[in-house]
Each structure stands twice: as C-alpha cells, then as structure tokens.
XYZ file of C-alpha atoms in Angstrom:
523
model
C -26.169 35.102 -9.882
C -25.193 32.522 -7.627
C -27.039 29.237 -7.303
C -29.017 28.100 -4.083
C -26.226 25.357 -3.565
C -23.445 27.896 -3.612
C -25.222 30.012 -1.129
C -26.104 27.232 1.096
C -22.555 26.086 1.090
C -21.258 29.502 2.268
C -23.883 29.579 5.066
C -22.865 26.004 6.210
C -19.314 27.087 6.240
C -20.083 30.346 8.232
C -22.156 28.455 10.971
C -21.176 24.944 10.707
C -24.594 23.981 9.776
C -27.602 25.312 7.465
C -30.199 26.770 9.865
C -34.007 25.836 9.107
C -34.592 29.571 8.860
C -33.210 29.694 5.413
C -34.897 26.444 4.126
C -38.143 28.390 2.559
C -35.815 30.144 0.180
C -33.915 27.205 -1.208
C -36.087 27.056 -4.255
C -35.697 30.737 -5.031
C -31.890 31.759 -5.248
C -32.110 35.388 -5.321
C -34.511 35.436 -2.286
C -32.122 33.288 -0.495
C -29.222 35.514 -1.395
C -31.144 38.618 -0.136
C -31.885 36.801 2.930
C -28.382 35.760 3.631
C -26.956 39.108 2.774
C -29.296 40.960 5.370
C -28.366 38.182 7.880
C -24.660 38.962 7.425
C -24.820 42.805 7.337
C -27.560 43.391 9.956
C -26.914 40.300 12.336
C -23.619 38.523 11.834
C -21.318 41.288 10.934
C -23.075 43.846 12.851
C -20.435 45.545 15.386
C -22.901 45.523 18.160
C -21.606 43.457 21.063
C -22.653 39.743 20.428
C -24.298 39.576 23.913
C -26.234 42.787 23.298
C -27.469 41.454 20.043
C -28.530 37.787 21.273
C -30.246 38.887 24.373
C -32.145 41.699 22.552
C -32.997 39.085 19.818
C -34.039 36.449 22.463
C -36.377 38.958 24.314
C -37.895 40.581 21.252
C -38.888 37.110 19.963
C -41.376 36.885 22.842
C -43.417 38.970 20.312
C -43.156 36.406 17.660
C -46.114 33.936 17.312
C -43.858 31.244 16.181
C -41.540 29.740 18.724
C -38.490 29.128 16.392
C -36.636 32.491 17.198
C -37.080 32.767 20.844
C -35.873 29.149 21.469
C -32.912 29.346 18.996
C -31.763 32.698 20.278
C -32.121 31.654 23.944
C -30.094 28.803 23.046
C -27.471 31.191 21.390
C -26.790 32.695 24.764
C -25.492 29.625 26.515
C -22.086 29.706 24.540
C -21.947 33.555 25.716
C -21.903 32.238 29.242
C -25.470 32.939 30.300
C -27.059 30.195 32.406
C -30.608 28.887 32.064
C -31.837 30.879 35.124
C -30.537 34.011 33.722
C -32.079 33.172 30.128
C -35.534 32.652 31.840
C -35.194 35.982 33.956
C -34.314 37.850 30.829
C -37.016 36.666 28.474
C -39.726 36.686 31.178
C -39.216 40.306 32.133
C -41.928 42.785 31.510
C -41.222 45.274 28.844
C -41.357 49.032 29.344
C -44.754 50.150 28.211
C -44.708 54.095 28.372
C -41.812 56.670 28.091
C -42.222 57.336 31.753
C -40.945 53.819 32.425
C -37.732 54.703 31.047
C -37.196 57.899 33.163
C -34.141 56.248 35.001
C -32.495 54.975 31.710
C -32.922 57.984 29.981
C -31.349 60.097 32.847
C -28.430 57.381 32.761
C -27.850 57.972 29.191
C -28.120 61.802 29.497
C -25.098 61.620 31.695
C -22.716 59.754 29.360
C -20.098 61.048 27.005
C -21.094 61.680 23.514
C -20.611 59.847 21.609
C -20.150 56.605 23.645
C -18.931 54.611 20.772
C -15.849 55.836 18.788
C -15.465 54.414 15.309
C -11.910 53.562 15.914
C -12.383 51.699 19.148
C -14.144 48.193 19.884
C -17.744 48.607 20.211
C -17.755 45.579 22.684
C -15.700 47.650 25.073
C -17.462 50.867 24.438
C -21.046 49.576 24.956
C -20.302 47.013 27.725
C -17.924 48.792 30.064
C -20.709 49.741 32.285
C -23.544 47.503 32.954
C -26.144 50.255 33.767
C -25.326 51.977 30.520
C -25.656 48.798 28.568
C -28.929 47.857 30.455
C -30.237 51.475 29.569
C -29.349 51.042 25.980
C -30.878 47.598 25.943
C -34.370 48.615 27.447
C -34.598 51.814 25.125
C -34.098 49.401 22.217
C -36.772 47.261 23.329
C -39.036 50.206 23.715
C -38.305 51.663 20.111
C -39.045 48.118 18.668
C -42.317 47.756 20.570
C -43.618 51.186 20.861
C -42.120 53.176 17.856
C -44.864 55.800 17.974
C -43.826 56.789 21.592
C -40.158 56.234 21.240
C -39.137 59.950 19.730
C -37.135 60.677 22.786
C -35.654 57.280 22.978
C -34.563 57.413 19.283
C -32.958 60.848 19.734
C -31.100 59.747 22.882
C -30.013 56.456 21.359
C -28.780 58.560 18.218
C -26.871 61.194 19.989
C -25.218 58.622 22.457
C -24.168 56.055 19.839
C -23.167 58.346 17.061
C -24.456 58.059 13.511
C -22.484 54.873 12.644
C -23.600 52.355 15.666
C -27.053 53.955 15.546
C -27.642 52.975 11.859
C -26.352 49.673 13.051
C -28.963 49.542 15.665
C -31.798 50.748 13.614
C -30.566 47.713 11.071
C -30.608 45.064 13.511
C -33.943 45.857 15.024
C -35.333 45.896 11.327
C -33.724 42.714 10.772
C -35.293 41.174 14.014
C -38.726 42.268 12.769
C -38.237 40.778 9.379
C -37.230 37.590 11.011
C -40.373 37.390 13.164
C -42.561 38.158 9.863
C -40.498 35.612 7.969
C -40.954 32.682 10.442
C -44.492 33.547 10.976
C -45.085 33.069 7.134
C -43.515 29.657 7.452
C -44.804 28.452 10.955
C -43.695 24.821 9.976
C -40.152 25.710 10.847
C -38.974 23.689 13.704
C -36.305 24.756 16.123
C -35.584 21.094 17.008
C -33.947 21.062 13.642
C -31.571 23.968 14.342
C -28.157 22.885 15.824
C -28.396 25.774 18.325
C -31.309 23.803 19.974
C -29.972 20.501 19.557
C -26.591 21.555 21.230
C -27.860 23.956 24.060
C -31.621 23.312 24.734
C -31.233 20.372 26.917
C -28.580 21.918 29.129
C -30.564 25.201 29.549
C -33.731 23.149 30.639
C -31.765 20.997 32.936
C -30.155 24.219 34.679
C -33.555 25.823 34.861
C -36.769 23.591 34.691
C -39.057 26.569 34.694
C -37.548 27.407 31.277
C -39.070 24.170 29.895
C -42.513 25.398 31.154
C -41.978 28.684 29.620
C -41.474 27.224 26.167
C -44.083 24.521 26.504
C -46.639 27.177 27.456
C -45.151 29.645 24.769
C -48.151 29.470 22.421
C -50.769 30.032 25.335
C -48.538 32.860 26.807
C -48.094 34.567 23.515
C -51.806 34.508 22.869
C -52.479 35.924 26.222
C -49.837 38.520 25.976
C -51.187 39.626 22.503
C -54.582 39.608 23.891
C -53.498 41.878 26.921
C -51.688 44.123 24.299
C -54.655 44.293 22.133
C -56.618 45.113 25.263
C -54.279 47.749 26.371
C -54.093 49.205 22.990
C -57.996 49.236 22.926
C -58.082 50.851 26.040
C -55.473 53.419 24.814
C -57.742 53.968 21.894
C -60.601 54.754 24.035
C -58.738 57.258 26.112
C -57.390 58.922 22.934
C -60.982 59.197 21.624
C -62.136 60.591 24.935
C -59.245 63.082 24.959
C -60.122 63.846 21.444
C -63.640 64.615 22.069
C -62.719 66.798 25.263
C -60.182 68.516 22.810
C -62.764 69.145 20.416
C -65.360 70.303 22.865
C -62.623 72.650 24.335
C -61.893 73.971 20.962
C -65.330 74.642 20.059
C -65.979 76.472 23.532
C -62.910 78.631 22.515
C -64.100 79.067 19.150
C -67.500 80.157 20.503
C -65.946 82.454 22.979
C -64.037 84.045 19.915
C -67.122 84.434 17.910
C -69.204 85.527 20.447
C -67.010 87.696 22.473
C -68.296 91.474 22.940
C -65.244 93.004 21.536
C -63.351 92.463 18.047
C -61.031 89.758 18.066
C -58.522 88.184 15.299
C -56.251 85.272 14.980
C -53.641 85.319 12.539
C -50.634 83.151 11.529
C -47.085 84.216 10.906
C -47.390 83.598 7.113
C -50.050 86.377 7.026
C -53.162 84.065 6.848
C -56.017 85.260 9.034
C -57.607 82.256 10.689
C -60.586 83.698 12.201
C -62.350 87.060 13.002
C -65.320 87.517 15.126
C -68.579 88.855 14.715
C -68.036 92.093 16.338
C -64.995 92.692 14.343
C -67.061 92.510 11.153
C -69.994 94.548 12.605
C -67.482 97.469 13.502
C -65.397 97.345 10.192
C -67.855 96.004 7.827
C -65.290 93.357 6.565
C -66.066 89.517 6.267
C -63.318 87.177 6.725
C -63.827 86.301 2.830
C -62.891 90.046 2.128
C -59.796 90.120 4.596
C -58.378 86.490 4.500
C -54.756 87.923 5.057
C -52.945 90.418 6.994
C -51.916 92.002 3.675
C -55.609 92.560 2.765
C -56.586 93.845 6.087
C -53.905 96.356 6.368
C -54.289 97.478 2.896
C -57.878 98.240 3.556
C -57.631 99.534 7.064
C -54.333 101.336 7.218
C -53.865 102.910 3.740
C -50.457 104.741 3.341
C -49.406 103.291 6.761
C -50.121 99.721 5.856
C -46.190 98.753 5.271
C -45.362 100.137 8.953
C -48.167 98.229 10.408
C -47.377 94.995 8.596
C -43.753 95.325 9.890
C -45.116 95.726 13.492
C -47.392 92.564 13.132
C -44.486 90.590 11.712
C -42.695 91.270 14.855
C -45.772 89.845 17.053
C -44.881 86.332 16.294
C -41.605 86.708 18.488
C -43.773 87.416 21.529
C -43.628 85.192 24.539
C -46.032 87.254 26.596
C -49.149 89.553 26.152
C -48.334 93.120 24.568
C -50.453 96.120 24.915
C -50.323 97.901 21.504
C -51.758 101.271 22.396
C -54.325 103.268 20.276
C -54.745 103.073 16.515
C -56.857 104.553 13.923
C -58.494 102.223 11.244
C -60.640 102.788 8.370
C -63.872 100.883 8.171
C -65.485 99.572 5.009
C -67.895 102.579 4.903
C -64.900 105.062 5.085
C -65.382 105.885 8.600
C -62.587 106.132 11.042
C -62.490 104.094 14.256
C -60.014 104.319 17.099
C -58.911 100.955 18.555
C -56.643 99.841 21.319
C -55.138 96.597 20.581
C -53.700 93.816 22.963
C -51.836 90.923 21.403
C -50.790 87.421 22.888
C -49.142 84.339 21.464
C -51.146 81.249 21.119
C -48.345 78.834 20.374
C -48.015 76.881 17.067
C -50.253 74.933 14.433
C -49.646 71.453 13.409
C -47.650 72.792 10.531
C -45.378 74.749 13.049
C -46.847 78.057 11.902
C -46.647 80.539 14.983
C -50.028 82.168 15.708
C -51.150 85.250 17.515
C -54.467 86.417 19.054
C -55.253 90.132 18.822
C -57.924 91.851 20.754
C -59.246 95.305 20.065
C -61.067 97.672 22.256
C -63.338 100.103 20.454
C -62.703 103.446 21.943
C -63.927 105.689 19.484
C -67.017 106.933 21.205
C -64.927 107.490 24.465
C -62.414 109.391 22.403
C -65.057 111.429 20.817
C -66.529 112.223 24.504
C -62.946 112.816 25.626
C -62.562 115.402 22.843
C -65.928 117.106 23.414
C -64.815 117.298 27.157
C -61.678 118.948 26.218
C -63.333 121.311 23.890
C -65.779 122.231 26.636
C -63.243 122.665 29.158
C -61.153 124.667 26.665
C -64.124 126.938 26.071
C -64.818 127.545 29.823
C -60.968 128.263 30.111
C -61.113 130.827 27.413
C -64.279 132.201 28.662
C -62.838 132.777 32.171
C -59.405 133.615 30.742
C -60.743 136.354 28.179
C -63.260 137.889 30.368
C -60.653 138.988 33.112
C -59.976 142.582 33.354
C -56.402 141.595 34.069
C -53.678 140.869 31.433
C -52.997 137.227 31.819
C -50.735 134.766 30.354
C -49.295 131.187 30.323
C -45.802 130.262 29.919
C -43.655 127.382 30.095
C -41.067 127.212 32.931
C -38.644 128.349 30.200
C -40.623 131.447 29.452
C -42.291 130.551 26.104
C -45.666 132.163 25.896
C -48.611 129.627 25.468
C -51.677 131.686 25.893
C -52.619 135.432 26.352
C -55.972 136.650 27.162
C -57.871 139.001 24.895
C -57.310 141.979 27.426
C -53.658 141.696 27.024
C -53.788 141.255 23.248
C -56.181 144.459 22.789
C -53.752 146.626 24.967
C -51.118 146.077 22.580
C -53.242 145.725 19.478
C -51.665 142.364 18.750
C -53.049 139.155 17.172
C -52.373 135.730 19.069
C -49.974 134.409 16.352
C -47.694 137.452 16.710
C -46.872 136.541 20.314
C -47.796 132.812 21.016
C -44.763 130.509 20.951
C -42.392 133.189 21.468
C -40.216 133.778 24.531
C -42.272 136.306 26.627
C -39.535 138.906 26.908
C -39.170 139.203 23.008
C -42.886 139.689 22.483
C -43.967 143.346 21.600
C -45.103 144.156 24.942
C -41.599 144.214 26.461
C -39.322 145.323 23.386
C -39.737 148.998 24.362
C -36.852 148.521 26.930
C -33.657 146.531 27.457
C -34.038 146.953 31.160
C -37.634 145.756 31.118
C -36.777 142.503 29.263
C -33.773 141.611 31.535
C -35.870 142.334 34.524
C -38.701 139.904 33.175
C -36.060 137.339 32.434
C -34.818 137.578 35.921
C -38.432 137.072 37.296
C -39.055 134.046 34.993
C -35.921 132.320 35.971
C -37.122 132.733 39.665
C -40.551 131.797 39.045
C -39.088 128.468 37.357
C -37.432 127.431 40.575
C -40.782 127.917 42.507
C -40.587 131.658 43.827
C -43.578 133.937 43.473
C -42.261 137.288 41.890
C -44.228 140.507 41.845
C -43.327 143.994 40.834
C -44.725 147.224 39.157
C -43.809 148.072 35.681
C -44.866 150.864 33.338
C -46.112 149.634 29.809
C -46.579 151.561 26.796
C -49.771 150.427 25.045
C -51.395 150.843 21.332
C -50.879 154.477 20.218
C -50.059 156.898 23.039
C -51.601 154.714 25.875
C -49.273 153.817 28.824
C -50.202 151.630 31.737
C -48.710 151.138 35.037
C -49.020 147.453 35.846
C -48.899 145.493 39.220
C -47.323 142.607 37.676
C -46.627 139.031 39.007
C -45.375 135.509 37.921
C -46.657 132.840 39.734
C -45.268 129.130 39.346
C -47.687 126.223 38.968
C -46.564 122.854 40.483
C -47.408 119.093 39.841
C -47.959 116.575 42.618
C -44.319 116.128 42.923
C -43.443 119.799 43.455
C -42.071 120.384 39.940
C -42.907 123.503 38.121
C -44.938 122.737 35.017
C -46.331 126.209 34.096
C -46.010 129.871 34.923
C -49.032 132.112 35.177
C -48.203 135.895 34.412
C -50.733 138.460 35.575
C -50.727 142.408 34.998
C -53.414 144.364 36.898
C -53.825 147.803 35.607
C -53.085 150.151 38.277
C -52.751 153.274 36.315
C -55.812 154.904 37.396
C -54.974 154.071 41.093
C -51.644 155.570 40.426
C -52.840 158.830 38.995
C -55.266 159.285 42.102
C -52.314 158.400 44.469
C -50.171 160.983 42.528
C -53.123 163.808 42.659
C -53.524 163.054 46.344
C -49.880 163.384 46.996
C -49.794 166.873 45.025
C -53.050 167.959 46.940
C -51.332 166.945 50.172
C -48.260 169.011 49.071
C -50.369 172.135 48.321
C -52.221 172.186 51.416
C -49.055 171.581 53.235
C -47.560 174.804 51.492
C -50.703 176.673 52.433
C -50.454 175.757 56.071
C -46.550 176.428 56.082
C -47.461 179.974 54.535
C -50.089 180.709 56.964
C -47.742 180.213 60.010
C -45.267 182.842 58.898
C -47.840 185.497 59.895
C-alpha cells in the first residue's frame, strides 16, 4: 500500500497543486488512496465532456451546505471559456422540480439517434454537437440527482440515449458529486481560499460579474433558505400524499363495501389462482366461505367436479382480457349438493403491486328463472300435446328436409305405431307410406315444394292397421319465421273415407235413377 506522501505527490503532479479537499485524508493513506481513485475514475478520467462535468458539478454544489465545492468548481469554469455573468446565470437558475418540467427536454431526447454516444468516437463531439441536446441531457441529469424518486423516465431516456457505457459514467459522476458534498460537509473547515482554482480565477470572475460576489457572500443564507423551501415543499408533498392516501383508502373501502354488500355473487381472483375476495351473497348461495375456497383450484374442485379442468383452462385465459366478457350460463354444485345455474360476466381490474393481473367475476343466479322457464315449457308442451293429440285429424310436424318431429295420437293409432317407430325418420320412409313407391315419391315431391313455401294439398288412399283403409284429404303447410324462412312443415290428413263412400253411393243411386228414367222413356 502506498504512503500518503506518495499519493499526495501524484495528486500534485496531476493538478499542479494539492487541493484542500484531500487534506482530511492525509493521516489515513488507505482512505486517501480510495478518495484519489474515485476522483480519477469518476471525475478526472471520466469521458463525459469537461464542460458538461464542470457546469453540472458547479450547479449541483448549490445543494451542499459548505461553499467549497460551488466556489471551486465555478472557478474551474473560467479556463473552459465561461465568463462570470454566465457562471452566475448557470448556478442561479431554478431546478426542474417535477417530471412535467422536463417535457420539452424529454421530447428533444426522444428524437435523437440511439445511441447518441458511440464507444469508438469522441464523447465531447457526440454530446456537445447540439446545444439543445446537451442542455436537455444536463437538465435531466440534474433532476436525476435532485429528485431520484421521480426520475424513472429520465433515467430510462438517458440510458437509452447514452448507451450502457456512457450512462454508467454519468451515474458514477453523479454519485461522486454526492459523495463530495457529504465529504466536505463532514469537514466544514475546508476553505476554498486555499484552493489554487479559487486563487487564480475567483477574483477575475467577481470582477466580470459583481453580483457573483453577492451570490457567494450570501451563500450560507441562500442555502438555508433554499433548504427550508425544499423542506416546506417536501412537507406539502407529504401532506398531499397523505391526503391522496386517505382518499385512496376511502375509495378502496367503498369499493370493498360495494363488493361485500352487492346483491349478486362477486369474486375477485389473481392470475396465480389466489381468490382475493368473495362477497356475502356468493357464500349464501354456494355455502362456501373464503377460507374454504382460497384458490381457484379449490373452487373448481368443489363446484364443477369432472368439468374442473375445462373451467380452470377457461379461467386462465381471462387474465388476457382487455374488456368485459359475458361467459354464458354454467351449472355449479353448492356445498349442500344442490345445483344452481349462474350466468357469469368477467372484467379485468388491472394489476396488483406485485404485478399479478386480477379479474372481477360477477354471477347472476338464474336458477329460479330457469326453473320457471322449464315449467313454462312443460306447461306449453302439455297444452300443445293436449290440442295435438285430441285432434280428429292425422297431424305431424316435420323439418323442412322432411324429418318427422312429432305425430299425434290419432295418426299413431291409425297405423298401430309407437312414436319411437316413426319420430326422427324421413316421413316418406315411415310405415304409413311404404305401401307404395308411387305414394312415397309423391310425398317427397310435396315436401320439397312445401320447403320452398308452397302449400300442397291432394287426396291419397292409405291402408291402416289390419284391413282398414282410409281416404285422406292430405296437405303440407309451411311455417315461416319473421324473415320469411321456412322453419317447419305441418302435415295434416283429414279422413274423408265416409264422405267418399256417401259420395260414391250418391253417384250409384243417381246412376240407377237415370237408368230407370231412361228405360221408362222407351215405352
């Protein structure tokens, strides 16, 4: 390990003098070595442009309670060609206080080629080629130093624009400035008058800009006032944050109560399967408490049984939602074994602090409605069958393709058939029609015509059960929906056998009478 004398000699050789900044470390060679190496890597040999480093160092030193840094680094600007009036303008300018104060700078940086600095080129040329770009980089760096908790966007923009190498050098430089402030504040006796930079350049700067002298003379008062102002601003921000926090808590509590007291079942669940909340109605209708179903796995196991895997796969896809989804009707099993029919709606709620996506699922219990609907359908079915089966005609319902859907009791009894013998079969292939290929073909033709909207009617002779035969006034009528599309066919056969027999007897009687009349006229 080198001695303090050796390290001091190297510092003097590099600067041409021994800055008072290093004097507190002379008695501890290892600390002095560390201090010197930091100075070399983060400041002296840092490839950031010299004027960028010195203006930034001078300005940031406004926020150090000891004037050593601001005076010395202001003086270091004079050899770089900066006049006293420009030094005062630099260090007296107000800092950016919020991210919104940097909208213009961030917009400027976003339009630059990436990366702005190329490792094989001169950083001074890259960073100083455009004054607006350099100024934007400078102000963003100030904000990163002064407002680190609000500087996420600035850091991201600087890193993207500078590239990893130059961004690392910038971070090292800002960290070094912060360390220097802490160091000189720990040794407030450090005197800038003993620093050669001040000895050579302070007087000329003050001569060029007398107001700079007032700035330095009132530095302690100015620093205290600015610190008090910053503390007051910070206190106001804390108060506003506390107020916002209370409002947020109140809003969250209102939301929680709305969920808990909602008149329909609600569940909130996260993408890792955790059920975050279920409300009272959910528990009342299913019988399950949150403790009994802490996860989606538990819930689907209990509520869906053998369908659980399908339901879990569907729920897993919900976390990709960007808008509300109507899930349709699902049957669940409650704790007491009863079945309930629920209609689900799902909506994304964003993410938690740990980045887990969450979904709100609302259920509408439609069990009673479905039961009432089923009872109504059954009642309508009973009424339909009562009318359908009490008809004295042979009636049937067909699809437009001719498949028999229903046949009334009169038609079944005529052929001595059971419903299962004929339902679901093409009408022309049922036993009523298989007695004649001609009759089957004629029926197929009638069905095809009725399927396109034509009412078809003709007489047909039908063999019935045993030796019975009937003559039917047969028709097929199309049933259309509101758009004019044929959705059903109604077949009807009115038994006109007796009428035909009477008609035949009348014709025979008329023929006999006519024969008698004809015979009587021959005499």
